[in-house]
Amino acid sequence: MSNQKSFLSKVVAFVNQKGGVGKSTLATNAAAILSESYRVVLLDTDEQGSSELWCNARDEDYAENHKVRSFSKHYKKTVNASAVTIDLEDIASGCDIVVVDTPGRNEFVSLGVISAANLVIIPLTPGNYSLWSSDATMQLIQKVAAIRSGDFAARFLLNRRDKRRVSEEMELALREYDIPLMKTTIGNRNIYENSSSGLSVLEIGARSASDREGQREMRELVREIERLLSISRQSGKTSAKNDKKKTATI
Ligand SMILES: Nc1ncnc2c1ncn2[C@@H]1O[C@H](COP(=O)(O)OP(=O)(O)O)[C@@H](O)[C@H]1O
Ligand SMILES: [Mg+2]
């Protein structure tokens, strides 16, 4: 139909069954920055509601900023992963990018989200690299990658990186998982803690070299997400470089 809107309909999910690794921090920052160029929905599936609170603060106090539409749906006690997948596909059909924040401990939600995702980002913090997730999640990522090799990618993302604490040994251990590391790494910086009240790190004034580095890293992360989704910023919203839903393989 000629008046039908065309959306990119991509799903980027931040997944790790361990809490406190930065899923909500990275999801909200990525959603805000992506919303400069795309129609973005931030979906909070965690009953802790960190992303939802961030969005509410943004709407109340910073209405002039790039709007991020948000939904929250917590799927409490769900054992139906496919219901989560169907919901996500439905939300994605009406926007360019759905950024999904997931709960630590609900495996069914994680599984449902991974099945619908084009890009799964697994944030890790130093000290828990080997404890990142369950075997079930890993196996699902591998299965989804095998079935949808053209439109699915999964990446580890080193968050709160402290060069002194990241040993080569740990990075080597991660390589055993078959999931590549993102090229971008995110440092341990105050500016990320300050971005929890409705703004992205780019919208907070940088007061130190570390703040500026945090802004640079987050821009780089968003560019890498765009590359992995095979989309690129051009004038106006929604521009797909390649076919819809085409991304790198795992
Ligand atoms: N790169 C970072 N630098 C500094 N603090 C961070 C960073 N990433 C996350 N945090 C902080 O760590 C805590 C946990 O992050 P959060 O995003 O809530 O994790 P999760 O959603 O995985 O439970 C929060 O207080 C957040 O501000
Ligand atoms: Mg969270």
Short mmCIF file of C-alpha atoms and ligand atoms in Angstrom, two decimals:
data_model
loop_
_atom_site.label_atom_id
_atom_site.label_comp_id
_atom_site.label_asym_id
_atom_site.label_seq_id
_atom_site.Cartn_x
_atom_site.Cartn_y
_atom_site.Cartn_z
CA MET A 1 0.00 0.00 0.00
CA SER A 2 1.38 3.37 -0.92
CA ASN A 3 0.69 5.09 2.40
CA GLN A 4 2.16 2.28 4.47
CA LYS A 5 5.13 3.39 6.60
CA SER A 6 8.29 1.43 6.16
CA PHE A 7 10.24 0.62 9.26
CA LEU A 8 13.59 -1.09 9.71
CA SER A 9 12.07 -3.38 12.38
CA LYS A 10 15.31 -4.38 14.06
CA VAL A 11 15.62 -5.80 17.57
CA VAL A 12 18.70 -5.20 19.73
CA ALA A 13 18.68 -6.96 23.09
CA PHE A 14 20.92 -6.61 26.11
CA VAL A 15 20.99 -10.02 27.76
CA ASN A 16 22.86 -11.53 30.68
CA GLN A 17 21.31 -13.56 33.44
CA LYS A 18 23.70 -11.99 35.87
CA GLY A 19 22.47 -8.72 37.40
CA GLY A 20 24.53 -5.55 37.72
CA VAL A 21 26.52 -5.99 34.51
CA GLY A 22 25.12 -2.86 32.84
CA LYS A 23 22.19 -4.14 30.77
CA SER A 24 19.90 -1.24 31.76
CA THR A 25 22.65 1.40 31.61
CA LEU A 26 23.71 0.36 28.11
CA ALA A 27 20.15 -0.20 26.83
CA THR A 28 18.97 3.27 27.89
CA ASN A 29 22.06 5.03 26.54
CA ALA A 30 21.92 3.17 23.25
CA ALA A 31 18.17 3.86 22.91
CA ALA A 32 18.64 7.60 23.49
CA ILE A 33 21.48 7.91 21.00
CA LEU A 34 19.79 5.74 18.37
CA SER A 35 16.65 7.86 18.73
CA GLU A 36 18.56 10.78 17.16
CA SER A 37 18.34 8.92 13.85
CA TYR A 38 15.72 6.21 14.13
CA ARG A 39 12.25 5.60 15.51
CA VAL A 40 13.16 3.70 18.65
CA VAL A 41 11.14 1.81 21.21
CA LEU A 42 12.79 0.86 24.48
CA LEU A 43 11.18 -2.26 25.91
CA ASP A 44 11.81 -2.98 29.56
CA THR A 45 11.08 -6.62 30.35
CA ASP A 46 12.63 -6.49 33.81
CA GLU A 47 10.28 -6.10 36.74
CA GLN A 48 12.94 -3.99 38.49
CA GLY A 49 11.93 -1.40 35.91
CA SER A 50 15.22 0.56 35.64
CA SER A 51 14.71 1.44 31.97
CA GLU A 52 11.08 2.30 32.59
CA LEU A 53 12.07 4.72 35.38
CA TRP A 54 14.74 6.24 33.14
CA CYS A 55 12.15 6.80 30.40
CA ASN A 56 9.66 8.33 32.80
CA ALA A 57 12.30 10.78 34.05
CA ARG A 58 13.18 11.63 30.45
CA ASP A 59 9.57 12.31 29.53
CA GLU A 60 8.93 14.52 32.55
CA ASP A 61 12.07 16.61 32.63
CA TYR A 62 13.62 16.49 29.22
CA ALA A 63 10.70 16.51 26.83
CA GLU A 64 12.66 18.55 24.32
CA ASN A 65 15.19 15.76 23.86
CA HIS A 66 14.85 13.02 21.34
CA LYS A 67 11.86 11.08 22.45
CA VAL A 68 12.24 7.42 23.20
CA ARG A 69 8.95 5.61 23.15
CA SER A 70 8.89 3.07 25.90
CA PHE A 71 6.94 0.04 26.85
CA SER A 72 7.39 -2.12 29.82
CA LYS A 73 6.12 -5.61 30.04
CA HIS A 74 7.50 -7.78 32.77
CA TYR A 75 6.25 -11.24 31.90
CA LYS A 76 6.27 -12.15 35.57
CA LYS A 77 6.52 -15.91 36.06
CA THR A 78 6.05 -16.55 32.35
CA VAL A 79 7.00 -19.96 31.05
CA ASN A 80 6.04 -19.06 27.51
CA ALA A 81 9.06 -17.79 25.64
CA SER A 82 7.26 -17.73 22.30
CA ALA A 83 4.68 -15.24 23.63
CA VAL A 84 7.60 -12.88 24.33
CA THR A 85 8.96 -13.44 20.80
CA ILE A 86 5.57 -12.74 19.19
CA ASP A 87 5.13 -9.54 21.24
CA LEU A 88 8.55 -8.32 20.21
CA GLU A 89 7.98 -9.00 16.54
CA ASP A 90 4.75 -7.07 16.80
CA ILE A 91 6.43 -4.06 18.46
CA ALA A 92 9.30 -4.17 15.95
CA SER A 93 6.90 -4.05 13.03
CA GLY A 94 5.91 -0.50 14.04
CA CYS A 95 9.32 1.09 14.56
CA ASP A 96 12.91 1.09 13.32
CA ILE A 97 14.69 -0.34 16.35
CA VAL A 98 13.44 -1.99 19.52
CA VAL A 99 16.06 -1.88 22.26
CA VAL A 100 15.27 -4.55 24.84
CA ASP A 101 16.39 -4.50 28.44
CA THR A 102 16.04 -7.96 30.00
CA PRO A 103 15.81 -9.29 33.55
CA GLY A 104 18.60 -11.13 35.26
CA ARG A 105 16.75 -14.19 36.30
CA ASN A 106 13.89 -15.03 33.98
CA GLU A 107 15.26 -17.49 31.49
CA PHE A 108 12.02 -17.70 29.50
CA VAL A 109 12.08 -13.97 28.85
CA SER A 110 15.73 -14.15 27.75
CA LEU A 111 14.97 -17.05 25.43
CA GLY A 112 11.94 -15.33 23.91
CA VAL A 113 13.90 -12.12 23.38
CA ILE A 114 16.86 -13.89 21.77
CA SER A 115 14.57 -15.63 19.29
CA ALA A 116 13.22 -12.29 18.10
CA ALA A 117 16.53 -10.42 18.14
CA ASN A 118 18.74 -9.33 15.25
CA LEU A 119 21.55 -8.46 17.64
CA VAL A 120 22.12 -9.87 21.13
CA ILE A 121 24.64 -7.97 23.23
CA ILE A 122 25.89 -9.70 26.35
CA PRO A 123 27.54 -7.18 28.68
CA LEU A 124 30.20 -8.57 30.97
CA THR A 125 32.05 -6.94 33.83
CA PRO A 126 35.53 -7.87 35.05
CA GLY A 127 35.54 -10.75 37.47
CA ASN A 128 32.51 -12.56 36.10
CA TYR A 129 33.50 -13.28 32.54
CA SER A 130 33.18 -17.00 32.98
CA LEU A 131 29.89 -16.77 34.86
CA TRP A 132 28.05 -14.80 32.25
CA SER A 133 25.02 -16.93 31.65
CA SER A 134 23.41 -20.30 31.55
CA ASP A 135 24.07 -23.11 29.13
CA ALA A 136 20.48 -22.87 27.94
CA THR A 137 20.97 -19.29 26.78
CA MET A 138 24.23 -20.16 25.08
CA GLN A 139 22.65 -23.07 23.26
CA LEU A 140 19.74 -20.95 22.12
CA ILE A 141 22.08 -18.30 20.75
CA GLN A 142 23.90 -20.99 18.78
CA LYS A 143 20.65 -22.46 17.44
CA VAL A 144 19.21 -19.10 16.43
CA ALA A 145 22.52 -18.23 14.77
CA ALA A 146 22.45 -21.49 12.81
CA ILE A 147 18.88 -20.98 11.58
CA ARG A 148 19.04 -17.26 10.87
CA SER A 149 22.68 -16.80 9.97
CA GLY A 150 21.86 -13.87 7.69
CA ASP A 151 20.00 -11.73 10.18
CA PHE A 152 21.33 -12.58 13.61
CA ALA A 153 24.47 -11.65 15.50
CA ALA A 154 25.56 -12.04 19.11
CA ARG A 155 28.43 -10.23 20.79
CA PHE A 156 30.04 -10.01 24.20
CA LEU A 157 30.62 -6.44 25.36
CA LEU A 158 33.24 -5.65 27.97
CA ASN A 159 31.67 -3.12 30.36
CA ARG A 160 33.30 -1.28 33.30
CA ARG A 161 36.56 -2.27 31.75
CA ASP A 162 39.52 -1.57 33.92
CA LYS A 163 42.66 -2.27 31.95
CA ARG A 164 44.55 -3.33 35.04
CA ARG A 165 42.00 -6.04 35.81
CA VAL A 166 41.40 -7.48 32.37
CA SER A 167 43.89 -10.22 31.82
CA GLU A 168 44.62 -11.75 28.49
CA GLU A 169 43.79 -15.05 30.11
CA MET A 170 40.20 -13.92 30.70
CA GLU A 171 39.78 -12.70 27.15
CA LEU A 172 41.14 -16.00 25.89
CA ALA A 173 38.65 -17.87 28.08
CA LEU A 174 35.83 -15.89 26.46
CA ARG A 175 36.95 -16.91 23.00
CA GLU A 176 35.91 -20.49 23.82
CA TYR A 177 32.29 -19.43 23.61
CA ASP A 178 32.11 -18.90 19.85
CA ILE A 179 30.60 -15.48 20.44
CA PRO A 180 32.85 -12.64 19.25
CA LEU A 181 33.71 -9.62 21.41
CA MET A 182 32.46 -6.22 20.34
CA LYS A 183 35.32 -4.02 19.20
CA THR A 184 34.07 -1.27 21.49
CA THR A 185 34.70 -1.60 25.21
CA ILE A 186 33.10 0.55 27.91
CA GLY A 187 35.15 1.90 30.80
CA ASN A 188 34.22 2.18 34.45
CA ARG A 189 33.17 5.83 34.64
CA ASN A 190 31.08 8.16 36.78
CA ILE A 191 29.27 9.52 33.75
CA TYR A 192 27.47 6.18 33.30
CA GLU A 193 26.15 6.31 36.86
CA ASN A 194 24.94 9.86 36.24
CA SER A 195 23.04 8.81 33.13
CA SER A 196 20.43 6.92 35.14
CA SER A 197 17.96 9.82 35.38
CA GLY A 198 16.63 10.13 31.87
CA LEU A 199 19.63 11.40 29.92
CA SER A 200 22.25 9.66 27.87
CA VAL A 201 25.94 10.28 28.49
CA LEU A 202 25.90 12.51 25.39
CA GLU A 203 23.23 14.71 26.94
CA ILE A 204 25.09 15.16 30.23
CA GLY A 205 27.76 17.85 30.20
CA ALA A 206 31.23 16.29 30.23
CA ARG A 207 33.29 17.60 33.15
CA SER A 208 36.41 15.50 32.88
CA ALA A 209 38.57 13.64 30.41
CA SER A 210 36.97 10.41 31.62
CA ASP A 211 33.49 11.82 30.93
CA ARG A 212 34.55 12.77 27.39
CA GLU A 213 36.02 9.33 26.87
CA GLY A 214 32.72 7.84 28.07
CA GLN A 215 30.86 9.89 25.47
CA ARG A 216 33.26 8.77 22.75
CA GLU A 217 32.88 5.11 23.74
CA MET A 218 29.11 5.27 23.71
CA ARG A 219 29.06 6.90 20.26
CA GLU A 220 31.42 4.19 19.05
CA LEU A 221 29.19 1.50 20.55
CA VAL A 222 26.16 2.86 18.70
CA ARG A 223 28.12 2.97 15.44
CA GLU A 224 29.14 -0.64 15.96
CA ILE A 225 25.51 -1.59 16.63
CA GLU A 226 24.52 0.14 13.37
CA ARG A 227 27.22 -1.76 11.51
CA LEU A 228 26.12 -5.09 12.96
CA LEU A 229 22.54 -4.34 11.94
CA SER A 230 23.75 -3.23 8.49
CA ILE A 231 22.06 0.13 8.85
CA SER A 232 23.57 3.58 8.63
CA ARG A 233 22.67 7.09 9.59
CA GLN A 234 21.73 9.29 6.71
CA SER A 235 19.65 12.40 6.56
CA GLY A 236 16.19 11.74 7.88
CA LYS A 237 15.11 8.68 9.71
CA THR A 238 15.24 5.06 8.56
CA SER A 239 17.87 4.22 6.05
CA ALA A 240 18.76 0.64 5.40
CA LYS A 241 22.01 0.02 3.60
CA ASN A 242 21.18 -3.55 2.76
CA ASP A 243 18.14 -5.74 2.77
CA LYS A 244 15.79 -5.48 5.69
CA LYS A 245 16.94 -7.57 8.65
CA LYS A 246 20.29 -8.45 7.17
CA THR A 247 23.07 -8.59 9.75
CA ALA A 248 26.38 -10.32 10.23
CA THR A 249 26.43 -13.92 11.34
CA ILE A 250 27.36 -14.88 14.89
N1 LIG B 1 30.44 1.50 32.59
C1 LIG B 1 29.99 1.77 33.81
N2 LIG B 1 30.69 2.60 34.62
C2 LIG B 1 30.26 2.88 35.86
N3 LIG B 1 29.14 2.38 36.41
C3 LIG B 1 28.39 1.54 35.66
C4 LIG B 1 28.77 1.20 34.33
N4 LIG B 1 27.84 0.35 33.83
C5 LIG B 1 26.92 0.18 34.80
N5 LIG B 1 27.24 0.88 35.91
C6 LIG B 1 26.53 0.94 37.18
O1 LIG B 1 26.38 -0.42 37.65
C7 LIG B 1 25.13 -0.60 38.27
C8 LIG B 1 24.43 -1.77 37.60
O2 LIG B 1 24.15 -1.41 36.24
P1 LIG B 1 22.76 -1.83 35.56
O3 LIG B 1 22.76 -1.19 34.23
O4 LIG B 1 21.61 -1.53 36.46
O5 LIG B 1 22.96 -3.41 35.43
P2 LIG B 1 21.89 -4.57 35.08
O6 LIG B 1 20.77 -3.91 34.32
O7 LIG B 1 22.65 -5.57 34.28
O8 LIG B 1 21.44 -5.15 36.38
C9 LIG B 1 24.39 0.72 38.16
O9 LIG B 1 24.53 1.40 39.39
C10 LIG B 1 25.10 1.46 37.04
O10 LIG B 1 25.05 2.86 37.21
MG MG B 2 18.69 -3.85 34.81
#
